Amino acid sequence: MSYGLGLREAIAGAETTPLIGIYDMYSASLAARHYDGLFVSGFGFAASHYGLPDIGFIAWPDIVAFTERLRLAFPRHHLLVDIDDGYADPEVACHVVQRLERAGASGVILEDQKRPRRCGHADGKQILPLEEYLEKLHMVLDSRTEMVVVARTDATEDAEIERRAVALAKSGADVVLVDGVRTVESVRRIREVTGGVPLLFNQIGGGRSPRLSLSELTELGVDVAIYSTPCLFAAHDAIDDALTRLRDADGRLPEPPPGGASVKASTELLERNISRRHGSRHVPA
C-alpha cells in the first residue's frame, strides 16, 4: 500500500483522524509515540527552521528535505505536508508535489492565498481569484499519483466561504479545508455544502476556531483534524520555564524527575529513528 492510499484509508474511517503538528525531528519523535499521523506545520517549520513567522519565508527545498528525513525515521506514519500556496508559481507547486510524493509524503495542503501570505488564523489574509486557484489546484491534482491533496480556502466572509467550499468539493480534491472557521455552526454549514467530500478541521492554540474534541468533530462529520502547534507551543512554555528556574537557581541543574528527559531517555528515543532498524519503508497493507 502506498502512503497516499494509507492516508485515504484512515480518512475513510468512521472517526475523525488526528494528525499532530510537528516542527522538527525531535518533536516528531515524541508525537510518533502517541499518534499514527504527523502534520508538517508551516507555522512550526517557519518558526523552527528559520526563526521567522509564518508569512511566506519557507523555501520548498527545505520542506522537501525535512519530509525526506521524517519518512526515513517514521516509515509507518501518515505525513501530511503544508505547502502553503505551492510557493506561488503553479509549475513550482507541481514540481514540489511530485518531489514530496517521491520522498514519501502521504498528502499535501494547498491554499488559495496570494502573497504576502499569512497564517490561516491571522488578520490580513488575501485570496486569489477562485478561477486562478482552481487552475493551480487542477495542475497539482494532475501531477500527483496517489498522494492525498487537501484544497484549502482562507476566505473569511460567509458567502465567499460557502462559494469556495462548494467549488473545492467539486474540484476533484480529496479533502476540503476552510481555515480559520470561527463557529460550530459554520462547521455544520460547510459540512452540508461540501456533500460527501471529506472535510478537514484545523485547530491551533490561540487561533480563531473553537476547541473541539475528536468525538465532537466526529459528530460534526469532520474526517480529519490537524493540530498545528501543540508541540511547538508546549516546547515554548517548557523551555522558558526551565531556563527561568535555571537562572533562579544560580545555574544549578535540577535533579531529573523519575521517567523524565535525560541523556539516556533522549538517546533511547532517538535510536528508534535509525532507518536501517525499520526494515521496509512501505506502509504495511
CSV table of C-alpha atoms in Angstrom, one decimal:
chain,number,residue,atom,x,y,z
A,1,MET,CA,0.0,0.0,0.0
A,2,SER,CA,1.3,3.5,-0.8
A,3,TYR,CA,1.5,6.3,1.7
A,4,GLY,CA,-1.3,8.2,-0.1
A,5,LEU,CA,-3.6,5.2,-0.1
A,6,GLY,CA,-2.8,4.6,3.6
A,7,LEU,CA,-4.0,8.1,4.5
A,8,ARG,CA,-7.0,7.7,2.3
A,9,GLU,CA,-8.0,4.6,4.2
A,10,ALA,CA,-7.6,6.4,7.5
A,11,ILE,CA,-9.7,9.3,6.3
A,12,ALA,CA,-12.5,6.9,5.2
A,13,GLY,CA,-12.8,5.5,8.7
A,14,ALA,CA,-15.8,6.2,10.9
A,15,GLU,CA,-14.0,8.5,13.3
A,16,THR,CA,-12.0,11.8,12.9
A,17,THR,CA,-8.4,11.1,12.0
A,18,PRO,CA,-5.9,13.2,14.1
A,19,LEU,CA,-2.7,14.5,12.6
A,20,ILE,CA,-0.3,16.1,15.0
A,21,GLY,CA,1.7,19.2,14.0
A,22,ILE,CA,5.4,18.9,14.5
A,23,TYR,CA,8.2,21.3,13.9
A,24,ASP,CA,11.4,19.3,13.9
A,25,MET,CA,12.7,15.7,14.2
A,26,TYR,CA,12.7,15.7,18.0
A,27,SER,CA,9.1,16.9,18.3
A,28,ALA,CA,8.1,14.3,15.6
A,29,SER,CA,9.9,11.6,17.6
A,30,LEU,CA,7.7,12.4,20.6
A,31,ALA,CA,4.5,12.8,18.7
A,32,ALA,CA,5.1,9.5,16.9
A,33,ARG,CA,4.9,7.7,20.2
A,34,HIS,CA,1.3,8.8,20.8
A,35,TYR,CA,-0.3,9.2,17.3
A,36,ASP,CA,-0.2,7.5,13.9
A,37,GLY,CA,-0.3,10.7,11.9
A,38,LEU,CA,2.0,13.7,11.7
A,39,PHE,CA,1.4,17.1,10.2
A,40,VAL,CA,4.3,19.2,8.8
A,41,SER,CA,3.0,22.5,10.0
A,42,GLY,CA,4.1,25.6,8.1
A,43,PHE,CA,3.8,27.7,11.2
A,44,GLY,CA,6.0,25.3,13.2
A,45,PHE,CA,8.6,24.8,10.4
A,46,ALA,CA,9.0,28.6,9.7
A,47,ALA,CA,9.5,29.1,13.5
A,48,SER,CA,12.0,26.2,14.0
A,49,HIS,CA,13.9,26.2,10.7
A,50,TYR,CA,14.2,30.0,10.2
A,51,GLY,CA,13.1,31.6,13.4
A,52,LEU,CA,10.6,33.6,11.4
A,53,PRO,CA,6.8,34.0,11.4
A,54,ASP,CA,4.5,32.0,9.1
A,55,ILE,CA,4.2,34.7,6.4
A,56,GLY,CA,5.9,33.1,3.3
A,57,PHE,CA,9.6,32.6,4.2
A,58,ILE,CA,9.6,28.8,3.6
A,59,ALA,CA,11.7,27.6,0.7
A,60,TRP,CA,10.4,24.4,-1.0
A,61,PRO,CA,13.8,22.5,-1.0
A,62,ASP,CA,13.8,22.9,2.8
A,63,ILE,CA,10.4,21.4,3.2
A,64,VAL,CA,11.2,18.5,0.8
A,65,ALA,CA,14.4,17.7,2.7
A,66,PHE,CA,12.6,17.8,6.0
A,67,THR,CA,10.0,15.4,4.7
A,68,GLU,CA,12.7,13.0,3.5
A,69,ARG,CA,14.2,12.9,7.0
A,70,LEU,CA,10.8,12.3,8.5
A,71,ARG,CA,9.9,9.5,6.2
A,72,LEU,CA,13.2,7.6,6.9
A,73,ALA,CA,12.6,7.9,10.6
A,74,PHE,CA,8.8,7.2,10.6
A,75,PRO,CA,8.1,4.7,7.8
A,76,ARG,CA,4.6,3.8,9.1
A,77,HIS,CA,3.2,7.1,10.0
A,78,HIS,CA,0.9,9.3,7.9
A,79,LEU,CA,2.7,12.5,6.8
A,80,LEU,CA,0.6,15.4,5.7
A,81,VAL,CA,2.7,18.4,4.5
A,82,ASP,CA,1.6,22.1,4.4
A,83,ILE,CA,2.9,23.6,1.1
A,84,ASP,CA,1.3,27.0,1.6
A,85,ASP,CA,0.3,28.4,-1.8
A,86,GLY,CA,2.6,26.0,-3.6
A,87,TYR,CA,5.4,28.6,-3.4
A,88,ALA,CA,3.5,31.0,-5.6
A,89,ASP,CA,4.0,29.6,-9.1
A,90,PRO,CA,1.8,26.7,-10.4
A,91,GLU,CA,4.7,24.9,-12.1
A,92,VAL,CA,6.7,25.1,-8.8
A,93,ALA,CA,3.7,23.7,-6.9
A,94,CYS,CA,3.5,20.7,-9.3
A,95,HIS,CA,7.2,20.1,-9.0
A,96,VAL,CA,7.1,20.2,-5.2
A,97,VAL,CA,4.2,17.9,-5.1
A,98,GLN,CA,6.0,15.3,-7.2
A,99,ARG,CA,9.2,15.6,-5.1
A,100,LEU,CA,7.2,15.2,-1.9
A,101,GLU,CA,5.4,12.2,-3.2
A,102,ARG,CA,8.7,10.6,-4.1
A,103,ALA,CA,10.0,11.5,-0.7
A,104,GLY,CA,7.1,9.6,0.9
A,105,ALA,CA,4.6,12.3,1.9
A,106,SER,CA,1.1,11.0,2.3
A,107,GLY,CA,-0.6,14.2,1.3
A,108,VAL,CA,-0.3,18.0,0.9
A,109,ILE,CA,-2.4,21.0,1.7
A,110,LEU,CA,-2.6,23.7,-1.0
A,111,GLU,CA,-4.2,27.1,0.0
A,112,ASP,CA,-5.8,29.8,-2.1
A,113,GLN,CA,-3.9,32.8,-0.5
A,114,LYS,CA,-2.0,35.2,-2.6
A,115,ARG,CA,1.3,36.8,-1.4
A,116,PRO,CA,2.1,38.2,1.0
A,117,ARG,CA,0.5,35.2,2.7
A,118,ARG,CA,-0.4,34.9,6.4
A,119,CYS,CA,-1.1,32.2,8.9
A,120,GLY,CA,-4.7,31.0,8.4
A,121,HIS,CA,-5.7,32.3,11.8
A,122,ALA,CA,-4.1,35.7,11.4
A,123,ASP,CA,-5.5,39.0,10.1
A,124,GLY,CA,-4.7,40.5,6.7
A,125,LYS,CA,-5.2,37.4,4.6
A,126,GLN,CA,-5.8,37.9,0.8
A,127,ILE,CA,-7.0,35.3,-1.5
A,128,LEU,CA,-6.6,34.5,-5.2
A,129,PRO,CA,-9.4,34.8,-7.6
A,130,LEU,CA,-11.2,31.4,-7.4
A,131,GLU,CA,-10.6,30.6,-11.1
A,132,GLU,CA,-6.8,31.2,-10.7
A,133,TYR,CA,-6.6,29.0,-7.6
A,134,LEU,CA,-8.7,26.2,-9.3
A,135,GLU,CA,-6.3,26.2,-12.3
A,136,LYS,CA,-3.3,25.8,-9.9
A,137,LEU,CA,-5.2,23.1,-8.0
A,138,HIS,CA,-6.1,21.1,-11.1
A,139,MET,CA,-2.5,21.2,-12.2
A,140,VAL,CA,-1.4,19.8,-8.8
A,141,LEU,CA,-4.1,17.1,-8.9
A,142,ASP,CA,-2.8,16.1,-12.4
A,143,SER,CA,0.8,16.0,-11.1
A,144,ARG,CA,0.3,13.6,-8.2
A,145,THR,CA,-0.1,9.8,-8.5
A,146,GLU,CA,-1.8,8.6,-5.3
A,147,MET,CA,-1.0,11.4,-2.8
A,148,VAL,CA,-3.9,13.0,-1.0
A,149,VAL,CA,-4.5,16.6,-1.9
A,150,VAL,CA,-6.3,18.9,0.5
A,151,ALA,CA,-7.8,22.0,-1.1
A,152,ARG,CA,-7.8,24.9,1.4
A,153,THR,CA,-9.6,28.2,1.3
A,154,ASP,CA,-8.7,31.2,3.5
A,155,ALA,CA,-11.9,33.1,2.7
A,156,THR,CA,-13.3,34.9,5.7
A,157,GLU,CA,-16.8,36.2,4.6
A,158,ASP,CA,-19.6,33.7,5.0
A,159,ALA,CA,-20.9,33.9,1.4
A,160,GLU,CA,-17.4,33.6,-0.1
A,161,ILE,CA,-16.6,30.7,2.3
A,162,GLU,CA,-19.6,28.8,1.0
A,163,ARG,CA,-18.9,29.6,-2.6
A,164,ARG,CA,-15.4,28.4,-2.4
A,165,ALA,CA,-16.2,25.3,-0.3
A,166,VAL,CA,-18.7,24.2,-2.9
A,167,ALA,CA,-16.1,24.8,-5.7
A,168,LEU,CA,-13.4,22.9,-3.9
A,169,ALA,CA,-15.7,20.0,-3.2
A,170,LYS,CA,-16.4,19.8,-6.9
A,171,SER,CA,-12.8,20.2,-8.0
A,172,GLY,CA,-11.6,16.6,-7.6
A,173,ALA,CA,-9.6,17.4,-4.5
A,174,ASP,CA,-9.6,14.6,-1.9
A,175,VAL,CA,-10.3,16.8,1.1
A,176,VAL,CA,-11.6,20.3,1.7
A,177,LEU,CA,-10.3,22.7,4.4
A,178,VAL,CA,-11.8,26.0,5.4
A,179,ASP,CA,-9.1,27.5,7.6
A,180,GLY,CA,-9.9,29.8,10.5
A,181,VAL,CA,-13.6,28.7,10.7
A,182,ARG,CA,-15.0,30.5,13.8
A,183,THR,CA,-18.0,28.6,15.0
A,184,VAL,CA,-19.5,25.1,15.3
A,185,GLU,CA,-22.5,26.3,13.2
A,186,SER,CA,-20.0,27.2,10.4
A,187,VAL,CA,-18.5,23.8,10.5
A,188,ARG,CA,-22.0,22.3,10.2
A,189,ARG,CA,-22.8,24.6,7.2
A,190,ILE,CA,-19.5,23.7,5.5
A,191,ARG,CA,-20.2,20.0,6.0
A,192,GLU,CA,-23.6,20.5,4.4
A,193,VAL,CA,-22.5,22.3,1.3
A,194,THR,CA,-19.5,20.1,0.6
A,195,GLY,CA,-21.6,16.9,0.4
A,196,GLY,CA,-19.7,13.7,0.8
A,197,VAL,CA,-16.3,15.1,0.2
A,198,PRO,CA,-14.0,14.6,3.3
A,199,LEU,CA,-13.6,17.6,5.5
A,200,LEU,CA,-10.6,18.7,7.4
A,201,PHE,CA,-10.6,21.0,10.5
A,202,ASN,CA,-7.5,22.9,11.7
A,203,GLN,CA,-7.0,23.6,15.4
A,204,ILE,CA,-4.2,25.9,16.6
A,205,GLY,CA,-3.6,27.2,20.1
A,206,GLY,CA,-5.0,30.7,20.5
A,207,GLY,CA,-6.5,30.5,17.0
A,208,ARG,CA,-9.9,31.6,15.7
A,209,SER,CA,-11.5,28.2,15.6
A,210,PRO,CA,-13.4,26.6,18.6
A,211,ARG,CA,-11.5,24.0,20.6
A,212,LEU,CA,-13.3,20.7,19.8
A,213,SER,CA,-12.6,17.1,20.9
A,214,LEU,CA,-12.3,14.3,18.3
A,215,SER,CA,-15.6,12.9,19.5
A,216,GLU,CA,-17.3,16.3,18.8
A,217,LEU,CA,-15.6,16.5,15.4
A,218,THR,CA,-16.8,13.0,14.5
A,219,GLU,CA,-20.3,14.1,15.4
A,220,LEU,CA,-20.0,17.1,13.1
A,221,GLY,CA,-18.9,14.9,10.2
A,222,VAL,CA,-15.3,16.0,10.2
A,223,ASP,CA,-13.0,13.4,8.7
A,224,VAL,CA,-9.5,14.8,9.6
A,225,ALA,CA,-8.2,17.1,12.3
A,226,ILE,CA,-4.8,18.7,12.2
A,227,TYR,CA,-3.3,20.1,15.3
A,228,SER,CA,-0.8,22.7,14.0
A,229,THR,CA,1.1,23.8,17.1
A,230,PRO,CA,0.7,21.6,20.2
A,231,CYS,CA,4.4,20.6,20.2
A,232,LEU,CA,5.8,24.0,19.4
A,233,PHE,CA,3.8,25.8,22.0
A,234,ALA,CA,4.4,23.2,24.6
A,235,ALA,CA,8.2,23.5,23.9
A,236,HIS,CA,7.9,27.3,24.1
A,237,ASP,CA,6.4,27.1,27.6
A,238,ALA,CA,8.6,24.3,28.9
A,239,ILE,CA,11.9,25.8,27.7
A,240,ASP,CA,11.0,29.2,29.0
A,241,ASP,CA,10.1,27.8,32.4
A,242,ALA,CA,13.2,25.5,32.6
A,243,LEU,CA,15.5,28.4,31.8
A,244,THR,CA,13.8,30.7,34.3
A,245,ARG,CA,14.3,28.1,37.0
A,246,LEU,CA,17.9,27.5,36.0
A,247,ARG,CA,18.6,31.2,36.2
A,248,ASP,CA,16.9,31.5,39.6
A,249,ALA,CA,18.9,28.5,40.9
A,250,ASP,CA,22.2,30.3,40.0
A,251,GLY,CA,22.8,27.8,37.2
A,252,ARG,CA,22.5,24.6,39.2
A,253,LEU,CA,20.7,21.9,37.1
A,254,PRO,CA,17.7,20.3,38.8
A,255,GLU,CA,17.5,16.6,39.6
A,256,PRO,CA,15.8,14.9,36.6
A,257,PRO,CA,12.3,13.7,37.6
A,258,PRO,CA,11.7,9.9,37.5
A,259,GLY,CA,10.9,9.0,33.9
A,260,GLY,CA,11.7,12.5,32.7
A,261,ALA,CA,14.0,13.6,30.0
A,262,SER,CA,17.7,12.7,30.4
A,263,VAL,CA,20.7,11.7,28.3
A,264,LYS,CA,19.6,8.1,28.5
A,265,ALA,CA,15.9,8.7,27.8
A,266,SER,CA,16.7,11.1,24.9
A,267,THR,CA,19.2,8.7,23.3
A,268,GLU,CA,16.7,5.8,23.5
A,269,LEU,CA,14.0,7.9,21.9
A,270,LEU,CA,16.3,8.9,19.0
A,271,GLU,CA,17.7,5.5,18.4
A,272,ARG,CA,14.3,4.3,17.3
A,273,ASN,CA,14.6,6.7,14.3
A,274,ILE,CA,17.6,5.0,12.8
A,275,SER,CA,16.3,4.0,9.4
A,276,ARG,CA,18.1,0.6,9.0
A,277,ARG,CA,16.2,-0.7,12.0
A,278,HIS,CA,12.8,-0.2,10.4
A,279,GLY,CA,13.1,-2.7,7.6
A,280,SER,CA,10.7,-1.9,4.7
A,281,ARG,CA,9.8,1.7,4.1
A,282,HIS,CA,6.5,0.8,2.7
A,283,VAL,CA,3.2,1.2,4.6
A,284,PRO,CA,2.0,-2.3,5.6
A,285,ALA,CA,-1.1,-3.4,3.8
